[in-house]
mmCIF file of C-alpha atoms and ligand atoms in Angstrom:
data_model
loop_
_atom_site.group_PDB
_atom_site.id
_atom_site.type_symbol
_atom_site.label_atom_id
_atom_site.label_comp_id
_atom_site.label_asym_id
_atom_site.label_seq_id
_atom_site.Cartn_x
_atom_site.Cartn_y
_atom_site.Cartn_z
ATOM 1 C CA UNK A 1 0.000 0.000 0.000
ATOM 2 C CA UNK A 2 1.211 3.480 -0.754
ATOM 3 C CA UNK A 3 0.014 6.064 1.736
ATOM 4 C CA UNK A 4 -0.928 9.508 0.379
ATOM 5 C CA UNK A 5 1.987 11.940 0.267
ATOM 6 C CA UNK A 6 0.370 14.463 2.639
ATOM 7 C CA UNK A 7 -0.072 11.832 5.380
ATOM 8 C CA UNK A 8 3.568 10.766 5.494
ATOM 9 C CA UNK A 9 4.736 13.175 8.180
ATOM 10 C CA UNK A 10 1.501 13.108 10.219
ATOM 11 C CA UNK A 11 1.221 11.304 13.557
ATOM 12 C CA UNK A 12 -2.001 10.076 15.196
ATOM 13 C CA UNK A 13 -3.520 12.314 17.901
ATOM 14 C CA UNK A 14 -2.388 11.609 21.439
ATOM 15 C CA UNK A 15 -5.288 12.284 23.830
ATOM 16 C CA UNK A 16 -5.239 13.292 27.507
ATOM 17 C CA UNK A 17 -4.317 10.230 29.541
ATOM 18 C CA UNK A 18 -6.808 8.079 31.395
ATOM 19 C CA UNK A 19 -5.723 6.058 34.382
ATOM 20 C CA UNK A 20 -8.301 3.919 36.159
ATOM 21 C CA UNK A 21 -9.030 5.386 39.580
ATOM 22 C CA UNK A 22 -7.092 8.593 38.925
ATOM 23 C CA UNK A 23 -8.695 12.019 38.920
ATOM 24 C CA UNK A 24 -8.609 13.267 35.339
ATOM 25 C CA UNK A 25 -7.785 16.937 34.961
ATOM 26 C CA UNK A 26 -6.227 16.352 31.546
ATOM 27 C CA UNK A 27 -8.913 17.071 28.937
ATOM 28 C CA UNK A 28 -10.988 20.020 30.176
ATOM 29 C CA UNK A 29 -14.119 17.965 30.797
ATOM 30 C CA UNK A 30 -16.842 19.192 33.143
ATOM 31 C CA UNK A 31 -16.049 18.041 36.702
ATOM 32 C CA UNK A 32 -19.784 18.100 37.540
ATOM 33 C CA UNK A 33 -20.404 15.387 34.964
ATOM 34 C CA UNK A 34 -23.497 15.382 32.761
ATOM 35 C CA UNK A 35 -26.489 17.707 33.018
ATOM 36 C CA UNK A 36 -29.370 15.881 34.752
ATOM 37 C CA UNK A 37 -31.715 16.951 31.950
ATOM 38 C CA UNK A 38 -29.395 15.423 29.361
ATOM 39 C CA UNK A 39 -29.111 12.285 31.434
ATOM 40 C CA UNK A 40 -32.920 11.889 31.500
ATOM 41 C CA UNK A 41 -33.141 12.507 27.767
ATOM 42 C CA UNK A 42 -30.561 9.800 27.139
ATOM 43 C CA UNK A 43 -32.527 7.238 29.107
ATOM 44 C CA UNK A 44 -35.662 8.091 27.164
ATOM 45 C CA UNK A 45 -33.876 7.811 23.823
ATOM 46 C CA UNK A 46 -32.416 4.352 24.283
ATOM 47 C CA UNK A 47 -35.586 2.754 22.893
ATOM 48 C CA UNK A 48 -35.204 4.421 19.504
ATOM 49 C CA UNK A 49 -31.621 3.348 18.951
ATOM 50 C CA UNK A 50 -32.649 0.734 16.361
ATOM 51 C CA UNK A 51 -33.603 3.600 14.051
ATOM 52 C CA UNK A 52 -31.189 5.797 12.121
ATOM 53 C CA UNK A 53 -30.744 9.235 13.633
ATOM 54 C CA UNK A 54 -32.130 12.380 12.032
ATOM 55 C CA UNK A 55 -29.369 13.002 9.507
ATOM 56 C CA UNK A 56 -30.114 16.714 9.405
ATOM 57 C CA UNK A 57 -30.306 17.229 13.218
ATOM 58 C CA UNK A 58 -33.450 19.305 12.640
ATOM 59 C CA UNK A 59 -34.694 19.452 16.217
ATOM 60 C CA UNK A 60 -31.281 20.361 17.624
ATOM 61 C CA UNK A 61 -30.603 22.934 14.905
ATOM 62 C CA UNK A 62 -33.982 24.553 15.462
ATOM 63 C CA UNK A 63 -33.236 24.840 19.172
ATOM 64 C CA UNK A 64 -29.806 26.324 18.435
ATOM 65 C CA UNK A 65 -31.361 28.758 15.982
ATOM 66 C CA UNK A 66 -33.841 29.896 18.610
ATOM 67 C CA UNK A 67 -31.143 30.251 21.259
ATOM 68 C CA UNK A 68 -28.878 32.329 19.014
ATOM 69 C CA UNK A 69 -31.659 34.195 17.196
ATOM 70 C CA UNK A 70 -30.608 32.780 13.820
ATOM 71 C CA UNK A 71 -32.047 30.337 11.265
ATOM 72 C CA UNK A 72 -31.699 26.565 10.985
ATOM 73 C CA UNK A 73 -29.596 27.123 7.861
ATOM 74 C CA UNK A 74 -26.902 28.904 9.878
ATOM 75 C CA UNK A 75 -25.862 25.661 11.600
ATOM 76 C CA UNK A 76 -23.803 22.595 10.773
ATOM 77 C CA UNK A 77 -23.693 19.904 13.474
ATOM 78 C CA UNK A 78 -20.787 17.510 13.730
ATOM 79 C CA UNK A 79 -19.484 14.526 15.651
ATOM 80 C CA UNK A 80 -17.754 16.931 17.985
ATOM 81 C CA UNK A 81 -16.390 20.212 16.716
ATOM 82 C CA UNK A 82 -13.352 18.153 15.759
ATOM 83 C CA UNK A 83 -15.440 16.793 12.914
ATOM 84 C CA UNK A 84 -16.706 20.257 12.000
ATOM 85 C CA UNK A 85 -13.060 21.284 11.535
ATOM 86 C CA UNK A 86 -12.588 18.422 9.090
ATOM 87 C CA UNK A 87 -15.788 19.344 7.217
ATOM 88 C CA UNK A 88 -14.491 22.903 6.825
ATOM 89 C CA UNK A 89 -11.079 21.828 5.572
ATOM 90 C CA UNK A 90 -12.754 19.265 3.297
ATOM 91 C CA UNK A 91 -14.800 22.017 1.710
ATOM 92 C CA UNK A 92 -12.039 24.585 1.194
ATOM 93 C CA UNK A 93 -8.525 23.075 1.177
ATOM 94 C CA UNK A 94 -7.018 21.834 -2.093
ATOM 95 C CA UNK A 95 -3.555 20.201 -2.122
ATOM 96 C CA UNK A 96 -1.006 23.030 -2.114
ATOM 97 C CA UNK A 97 -3.259 25.513 -0.324
ATOM 98 C CA UNK A 98 -2.354 26.837 3.090
ATOM 99 C CA UNK A 99 -4.055 27.811 6.308
ATOM 100 C CA UNK A 100 -2.797 30.064 9.071
ATOM 101 C CA UNK A 101 -2.974 29.761 12.821
ATOM 102 C CA UNK A 102 -0.740 30.442 15.814
ATOM 103 C CA UNK A 103 1.857 28.392 17.603
ATOM 104 C CA UNK A 104 0.678 26.891 20.897
ATOM 105 C CA UNK A 105 -2.921 26.285 19.960
ATOM 106 C CA UNK A 106 -5.262 23.349 19.306
ATOM 107 C CA UNK A 107 -3.530 20.763 17.111
ATOM 108 C CA UNK A 108 -6.679 19.725 15.226
ATOM 109 C CA UNK A 109 -6.451 22.796 12.959
ATOM 110 C CA UNK A 110 -3.223 21.456 11.525
ATOM 111 C CA UNK A 111 -4.606 17.931 11.350
ATOM 112 C CA UNK A 112 -7.661 18.984 9.334
ATOM 113 C CA UNK A 113 -5.586 21.134 6.989
ATOM 114 C CA UNK A 114 -2.958 18.488 6.306
ATOM 115 C CA UNK A 115 -5.581 15.796 5.789
ATOM 116 C CA UNK A 116 -6.526 17.483 2.515
ATOM 117 C CA UNK A 117 -2.981 18.219 1.391
ATOM 118 C CA UNK A 118 -2.748 21.755 2.765
ATOM 119 C CA UNK A 119 0.094 23.225 4.775
ATOM 120 C CA UNK A 120 -0.140 25.258 7.967
ATOM 121 C CA UNK A 121 1.655 28.554 8.574
ATOM 122 C CA UNK A 122 2.159 29.623 12.174
ATOM 123 C CA UNK A 123 2.346 33.072 13.702
ATOM 124 C CA UNK A 124 4.304 33.233 16.946
ATOM 125 C CA UNK A 125 2.389 33.255 20.197
ATOM 126 C CA UNK A 126 3.604 35.908 22.621
ATOM 127 C CA UNK A 127 2.869 35.682 26.350
ATOM 128 C CA UNK A 128 0.260 33.062 25.541
ATOM 129 C CA UNK A 129 -1.652 35.397 23.204
ATOM 130 C CA UNK A 130 -2.621 35.268 19.536
ATOM 131 C CA UNK A 131 -0.807 37.892 17.425
ATOM 132 C CA UNK A 132 -3.663 38.765 15.081
ATOM 133 C CA UNK A 133 -1.615 41.356 13.161
ATOM 134 C CA UNK A 134 1.073 38.796 12.372
ATOM 135 C CA UNK A 135 -1.544 36.274 11.286
ATOM 136 C CA UNK A 136 -3.035 38.857 8.895
ATOM 137 C CA UNK A 137 0.426 39.575 7.485
ATOM 138 C CA UNK A 138 0.986 35.868 6.707
ATOM 139 C CA UNK A 139 -1.999 35.685 4.348
ATOM 140 C CA UNK A 140 -0.963 34.993 0.742
ATOM 141 C CA UNK A 141 -2.710 33.970 -2.477
ATOM 142 C CA UNK A 142 -2.716 30.279 -1.425
ATOM 143 C CA UNK A 143 -4.387 30.942 1.926
ATOM 144 C CA UNK A 144 -7.913 29.508 2.289
ATOM 145 C CA UNK A 145 -8.504 29.327 6.048
ATOM 146 C CA UNK A 146 -7.453 31.095 9.241
ATOM 147 C CA UNK A 147 -7.948 29.291 12.560
ATOM 148 C CA UNK A 148 -8.372 31.321 15.752
ATOM 149 C CA UNK A 149 -9.034 29.827 19.173
ATOM 150 C CA UNK A 150 -10.703 32.158 21.670
ATOM 151 C CA UNK A 151 -10.210 31.550 24.569
ATOM 152 C CA UNK A 152 -7.118 29.699 23.445
ATOM 153 C CA UNK A 153 -6.396 26.094 24.336
ATOM 154 C CA UNK A 154 -3.890 25.519 26.034
ATOM 155 C CA UNK A 155 -3.071 29.042 27.274
ATOM 156 C CA UNK A 156 -6.571 30.165 28.365
ATOM 157 C CA UNK A 157 -5.934 33.679 27.058
ATOM 158 C CA UNK A 158 -8.320 35.589 24.807
ATOM 159 C CA UNK A 159 -8.645 38.574 22.498
ATOM 160 C CA UNK A 160 -11.267 41.338 22.565
ATOM 161 C CA UNK A 161 -14.180 42.258 20.348
ATOM 162 C CA UNK A 162 -12.279 45.290 19.013
ATOM 163 C CA UNK A 163 -9.216 43.179 18.206
ATOM 164 C CA UNK A 164 -11.318 40.654 16.293
ATOM 165 C CA UNK A 165 -13.183 43.331 14.325
ATOM 166 C CA UNK A 166 -9.928 45.047 13.380
ATOM 167 C CA UNK A 167 -8.583 41.671 12.246
ATOM 168 C CA UNK A 168 -11.668 40.855 10.141
ATOM 169 C CA UNK A 169 -11.189 44.156 8.304
ATOM 170 C CA UNK A 170 -7.774 42.947 7.136
ATOM 171 C CA UNK A 171 -8.864 39.509 5.909
ATOM 172 C CA UNK A 172 -9.857 39.191 2.225
ATOM 173 C CA UNK A 173 -13.499 38.172 1.791
ATOM 174 C CA UNK A 174 -12.643 34.853 0.120
ATOM 175 C CA UNK A 175 -10.667 33.553 3.097
ATOM 176 C CA UNK A 176 -12.730 31.878 5.805
ATOM 177 C CA UNK A 177 -11.923 32.728 9.434
ATOM 178 C CA UNK A 178 -12.649 29.764 11.718
ATOM 179 C CA UNK A 179 -13.287 31.060 15.225
ATOM 180 C CA UNK A 180 -13.188 28.206 17.721
ATOM 181 C CA UNK A 181 -15.115 29.155 20.870
ATOM 182 C CA UNK A 182 -15.162 25.779 22.631
ATOM 183 C CA UNK A 183 -14.839 27.525 26.013
ATOM 184 C CA UNK A 184 -17.127 30.500 25.325
ATOM 185 C CA UNK A 185 -19.504 29.735 28.180
ATOM 186 C CA UNK A 186 -16.733 30.087 30.777
ATOM 187 C CA UNK A 187 -15.639 33.551 29.689
ATOM 188 C CA UNK A 188 -15.817 36.358 32.257
ATOM 189 C CA UNK A 189 -14.263 39.358 30.478
ATOM 190 C CA UNK A 190 -16.882 41.859 29.360
ATOM 191 C CA UNK A 191 -15.170 42.899 26.098
ATOM 192 C CA UNK A 192 -15.091 39.346 24.722
ATOM 193 C CA UNK A 193 -16.193 39.227 21.055
ATOM 194 C CA UNK A 194 -19.901 39.105 20.309
ATOM 195 C CA UNK A 195 -18.859 36.803 17.495
ATOM 196 C CA UNK A 196 -22.313 35.865 16.231
ATOM 197 C CA UNK A 197 -23.127 39.503 15.496
ATOM 198 C CA UNK A 198 -20.111 39.530 13.135
ATOM 199 C CA UNK A 199 -22.148 37.345 10.765
ATOM 200 C CA UNK A 200 -24.121 40.490 9.932
ATOM 201 C CA UNK A 201 -20.996 42.239 8.683
ATOM 202 C CA UNK A 202 -18.820 39.420 7.408
ATOM 203 C CA UNK A 203 -19.674 36.464 5.168
ATOM 204 C CA UNK A 204 -16.275 34.840 5.780
ATOM 205 C CA UNK A 205 -16.471 33.747 9.401
ATOM 206 C CA UNK A 206 -17.582 30.524 11.057
ATOM 207 C CA UNK A 207 -17.932 30.165 14.815
ATOM 208 C CA UNK A 208 -17.441 26.768 16.445
ATOM 209 C CA UNK A 209 -19.127 25.727 19.676
ATOM 210 C CA UNK A 210 -19.271 22.385 21.442
ATOM 211 C CA UNK A 211 -21.307 20.321 23.897
ATOM 212 C CA UNK A 212 -18.110 18.669 25.171
ATOM 213 C CA UNK A 213 -17.081 21.225 27.734
ATOM 214 C CA UNK A 214 -19.569 23.146 29.868
ATOM 215 C CA UNK A 215 -22.473 20.924 28.766
ATOM 216 C CA UNK A 216 -20.611 17.838 29.975
ATOM 217 C CA UNK A 217 -21.182 15.644 26.904
ATOM 218 C CA UNK A 218 -17.622 15.001 25.688
ATOM 219 C CA UNK A 219 -18.210 11.264 25.334
ATOM 220 C CA UNK A 220 -21.236 11.692 23.074
ATOM 221 C CA UNK A 221 -19.461 13.911 20.512
ATOM 222 C CA UNK A 222 -21.549 16.910 19.452
ATOM 223 C CA UNK A 223 -20.238 20.247 18.231
ATOM 224 C CA UNK A 224 -21.479 22.788 15.711
ATOM 225 C CA UNK A 225 -20.526 25.574 13.381
ATOM 226 C CA UNK A 226 -22.426 28.855 12.989
ATOM 227 C CA UNK A 227 -22.032 30.641 9.648
ATOM 228 C CA UNK A 228 -23.821 32.212 6.710
ATOM 229 C CA UNK A 229 -25.977 29.624 4.850
ATOM 230 C CA UNK A 230 -23.600 29.681 1.820
ATOM 231 C CA UNK A 231 -20.748 28.399 3.981
ATOM 232 C CA UNK A 232 -22.952 25.794 5.648
ATOM 233 C CA UNK A 233 -24.064 24.541 2.202
ATOM 234 C CA UNK A 234 -20.421 24.081 1.142
ATOM 235 C CA UNK A 235 -19.610 22.132 4.286
ATOM 236 C CA UNK A 236 -22.704 19.941 4.084
ATOM 237 C CA UNK A 237 -21.255 18.447 0.893
ATOM 238 C CA UNK A 238 -18.395 16.938 2.885
ATOM 239 C CA UNK A 239 -20.506 15.524 5.722
ATOM 240 C CA UNK A 240 -21.276 11.807 6.130
ATOM 241 C CA UNK A 241 -25.056 11.139 6.204
ATOM 242 C CA UNK A 242 -25.579 10.157 9.866
ATOM 243 C CA UNK A 243 -22.606 11.791 11.541
ATOM 244 C CA UNK A 244 -24.314 12.664 14.838
ATOM 245 C CA UNK A 245 -25.955 9.730 16.622
ATOM 246 C CA UNK A 246 -29.456 9.886 18.073
ATOM 247 C CA UNK A 247 -28.400 9.750 21.739
ATOM 248 C CA UNK A 248 -26.021 12.635 21.183
ATOM 249 C CA UNK A 249 -28.734 14.696 19.486
ATOM 250 C CA UNK A 250 -31.244 14.040 22.265
ATOM 251 C CA UNK A 251 -28.780 14.804 25.055
ATOM 252 C CA UNK A 252 -27.502 17.972 23.402
ATOM 253 C CA UNK A 253 -31.063 19.204 22.862
ATOM 254 C CA UNK A 254 -31.883 18.670 26.548
ATOM 255 C CA UNK A 255 -28.576 20.090 27.808
ATOM 256 C CA UNK A 256 -29.106 23.303 25.860
ATOM 257 C CA UNK A 257 -32.097 23.998 28.077
ATOM 258 C CA UNK A 258 -30.365 23.253 31.360
ATOM 259 C CA UNK A 259 -29.345 26.755 32.400
ATOM 260 C CA UNK A 260 -29.121 25.675 36.065
ATOM 261 C CA UNK A 261 -26.420 23.192 35.179
ATOM 262 C CA UNK A 262 -24.519 25.687 33.027
ATOM 263 C CA UNK A 263 -24.688 28.351 35.748
ATOM 264 C CA UNK A 264 -23.547 25.906 38.401
ATOM 265 C CA UNK A 265 -20.671 24.745 36.197
ATOM 266 C CA UNK A 266 -19.611 28.331 35.655
ATOM 267 C CA UNK A 267 -19.723 29.082 39.397
ATOM 268 C CA UNK A 268 -17.664 26.002 40.284
ATOM 269 C CA UNK A 269 -15.135 27.003 37.639
ATOM 270 C CA UNK A 270 -14.849 30.544 38.936
ATOM 271 C CA UNK A 271 -14.314 29.347 42.497
ATOM 272 C CA UNK A 272 -11.684 26.827 41.373
ATOM 273 C CA UNK A 273 -9.919 29.461 39.304
ATOM 274 C CA UNK A 274 -9.543 31.753 42.325
ATOM 275 C CA UNK A 275 -8.280 28.903 44.475
ATOM 276 C CA UNK A 276 -5.728 27.719 41.914
ATOM 277 C CA UNK A 277 -4.445 31.253 41.243
ATOM 278 C CA UNK A 278 -3.869 31.706 44.981
ATOM 279 C CA UNK A 279 -2.174 28.316 45.247
ATOM 280 C CA UNK A 280 0.140 28.978 42.288
ATOM 281 C CA UNK A 281 0.965 32.416 43.700
ATOM 282 C CA UNK A 282 1.892 30.817 47.017
ATOM 283 C CA UNK A 283 4.129 28.329 45.212
ATOM 284 C CA UNK A 284 5.722 31.126 43.167
ATOM 285 C CA UNK A 285 4.627 29.556 39.854
ATOM 286 C CA UNK A 286 3.979 31.598 36.715
ATOM 287 C CA UNK A 287 0.661 31.022 34.958
ATOM 288 C CA UNK A 288 -1.622 32.747 32.484
ATOM 289 C CA UNK A 289 -4.896 34.251 33.642
ATOM 290 C CA UNK A 290 -7.570 32.099 32.048
ATOM 291 C CA UNK A 291 -10.989 32.721 30.491
ATOM 292 C CA UNK A 292 -11.596 28.977 30.202
ATOM 293 C CA UNK A 293 -11.856 25.925 32.489
ATOM 294 C CA UNK A 294 -8.139 25.159 32.562
ATOM 295 C CA UNK A 295 -4.903 26.910 33.484
ATOM 296 C CA UNK A 296 -1.477 26.768 31.887
ATOM 297 C CA UNK A 297 1.109 26.855 34.649
ATOM 298 C CA UNK A 298 4.905 26.791 34.407
ATOM 299 C CA UNK A 299 6.232 24.331 36.978
ATOM 300 C CA UNK A 300 9.992 24.989 36.545
ATOM 301 C CA UNK A 301 10.717 21.334 35.912
ATOM 302 C CA UNK A 302 10.347 18.784 33.166
ATOM 303 C CA UNK A 303 6.638 18.440 32.422
ATOM 304 C CA UNK A 304 6.804 14.815 31.273
ATOM 305 C CA UNK A 305 8.483 13.746 34.499
ATOM 306 C CA UNK A 306 6.000 15.782 36.530
ATOM 307 C CA UNK A 307 3.132 14.208 34.599
ATOM 308 C CA UNK A 308 4.398 10.707 35.495
ATOM 309 C CA UNK A 309 4.822 11.627 39.158
ATOM 310 C CA UNK A 310 1.366 13.215 39.380
ATOM 311 C CA UNK A 311 -0.160 10.175 37.726
ATOM 312 C CA UNK A 312 1.540 7.924 40.279
ATOM 313 C CA UNK A 313 -0.102 10.062 42.984
ATOM 314 C CA UNK A 314 -3.513 9.601 41.343
ATOM 315 C CA UNK A 315 -4.070 12.610 39.115
ATOM 316 C CA UNK A 316 -3.619 13.210 35.389
ATOM 317 C CA UNK A 317 -2.915 16.579 33.786
ATOM 318 C CA UNK A 318 -1.696 17.564 30.301
ATOM 319 C CA UNK A 319 2.066 18.007 29.942
ATOM 320 C CA UNK A 320 2.706 20.564 27.197
ATOM 321 C CA UNK A 321 5.854 19.127 25.623
ATOM 322 C CA UNK A 322 4.036 18.557 22.316
ATOM 323 C CA UNK A 323 3.532 22.348 22.206
ATOM 324 C CA UNK A 324 7.241 22.921 22.771
ATOM 325 C CA UNK A 325 6.666 24.005 26.392
ATOM 326 C CA UNK A 326 8.869 21.575 28.288
ATOM 327 C CA UNK A 327 8.256 23.080 31.719
ATOM 328 C CA UNK A 328 4.523 23.779 31.497
ATOM 329 C CA UNK A 329 1.380 21.798 32.227
ATOM 330 C CA UNK A 330 -2.302 22.448 31.568
ATOM 331 C CA UNK A 331 -4.632 21.541 34.384
ATOM 332 C CA UNK A 332 -8.405 21.425 34.110
ATOM 333 C CA UNK A 333 -10.191 23.335 36.857
ATOM 334 C CA UNK A 334 -12.042 20.686 38.866
ATOM 335 C CA UNK A 335 -14.325 20.546 41.878
ATOM 336 C CA UNK A 336 -12.956 22.118 45.089
ATOM 337 C CA UNK A 337 -11.915 18.662 46.340
ATOM 338 C CA UNK A 338 -10.161 17.800 43.071
ATOM 339 C CA UNK A 339 -8.355 21.143 43.004
ATOM 340 C CA UNK A 340 -7.144 20.733 46.579
ATOM 341 C CA UNK A 341 -5.949 17.209 45.857
ATOM 342 C CA UNK A 342 -4.139 18.451 42.736
ATOM 343 C CA UNK A 343 -2.380 21.213 44.664
ATOM 344 C CA UNK A 344 -1.294 18.780 47.410
ATOM 345 C CA UNK A 345 0.110 16.416 44.766
ATOM 346 C CA UNK A 346 1.813 19.260 42.897
ATOM 347 C CA UNK A 347 3.447 20.474 46.121
ATOM 348 C CA UNK A 348 4.860 16.993 46.691
ATOM 349 C CA UNK A 349 6.184 16.785 43.134
ATOM 350 C CA UNK A 350 7.764 20.247 43.345
ATOM 351 C CA UNK A 351 9.402 19.379 46.661
ATOM 352 C CA UNK A 352 11.163 16.323 45.219
HETATM 353 C C1 LIG B 401 -12.226 20.603 23.519
HETATM 354 C C2 LIG B 401 -12.055 21.468 22.341
HETATM 355 C C3 LIG B 401 -12.905 21.371 21.259
HETATM 356 C C4 LIG B 401 -14.095 20.471 21.324
HETATM 357 O O1 LIG B 401 -13.930 19.381 20.585
HETATM 358 P P1 LIG B 401 -15.150 18.377 20.420
HETATM 359 O O2 LIG B 401 -14.729 17.648 19.199
HETATM 360 O O3 LIG B 401 -16.386 19.179 20.225
HETATM 361 O O4 LIG B 401 -15.179 17.543 21.640
HETATM 362 C C5 LIG B 401 -12.725 22.196 20.180
HETATM 363 N N1 LIG B 401 -11.746 23.111 20.170
HETATM 364 C C6 LIG B 401 -10.917 23.245 21.201
HETATM 365 C C7 LIG B 401 -9.888 24.293 21.172
HETATM 366 C C8 LIG B 401 -11.039 22.425 22.304
HETATM 367 O O5 LIG B 401 -10.194 22.560 23.321
#
């Protein structure tokens, strides 16, 4: 067998580690688990599993449209927003094209681009922040997509509404800006982009949201893109017929309504954030202020070794070596008990 040229230098994704019995603060999942409303909906949906799902996710899209004050045709639902990224690249990347993103961001942008024979160009990340001006300056006549992550995974930093609008003014209208807002619901800053309103001014933006984080449905795989109908129509051509299963659709629909659960998740996150900031300050560790449900912290020692030691103590985090940060880890903000346990373990590892 001869593998396609563009796959030769690619390596399979390496997910956050699971260890039976360990507390997992490695993949930014919701420490409160699943929304009770979603859980009930799942139980009720089991009986219909012998039937194919609604291939067009009509009920879910209608609910999303109502929530965001848009139309059904503004949405594309995927098997996680990971799949939506692949649908986008599948619609717009030809071999030889390029896309642009930043260093130290979500690796799936590069994966999706390379899968279709594109190359990725990277702007530097400075102090954990996207350099939107540099990204704009990298655009050339082979550029088809720009990927922005706001708040950014793994740094937790974000850019403002003004910064995004200024950036959109610089991007040619035939280049699609993919704005990944997987952590949008955790954001506290008041000048965060009102990204959906940008659809009124710009035809070349797509916003990605997910049910994997604050809605607590990571295992079911549901994410979606919000864009002008022309963009959605292009992407729909690359989508497999029944990409989102019926349990996932039912749970996502119910979770969308569970504002109690979302508010509680946000409150727990805020409390954990304050506690972890104070703990890192006490330990003299540098970290980035976060707008998400995780914190990047520099631990002044080898992150792979620290990861192994923390795992031996019963907790998993994400070492950031694959991002070129050999002395940094990303820790998901957990419940108060999980956060305290993490800090105790980290203190032991740092003392060694
Ligand atoms: C977790 C995450 C997603 C969500 O992926 P799903 O496929 O929807 O689970 C998307 N983008 C970023 C940056 C993430 O961290």
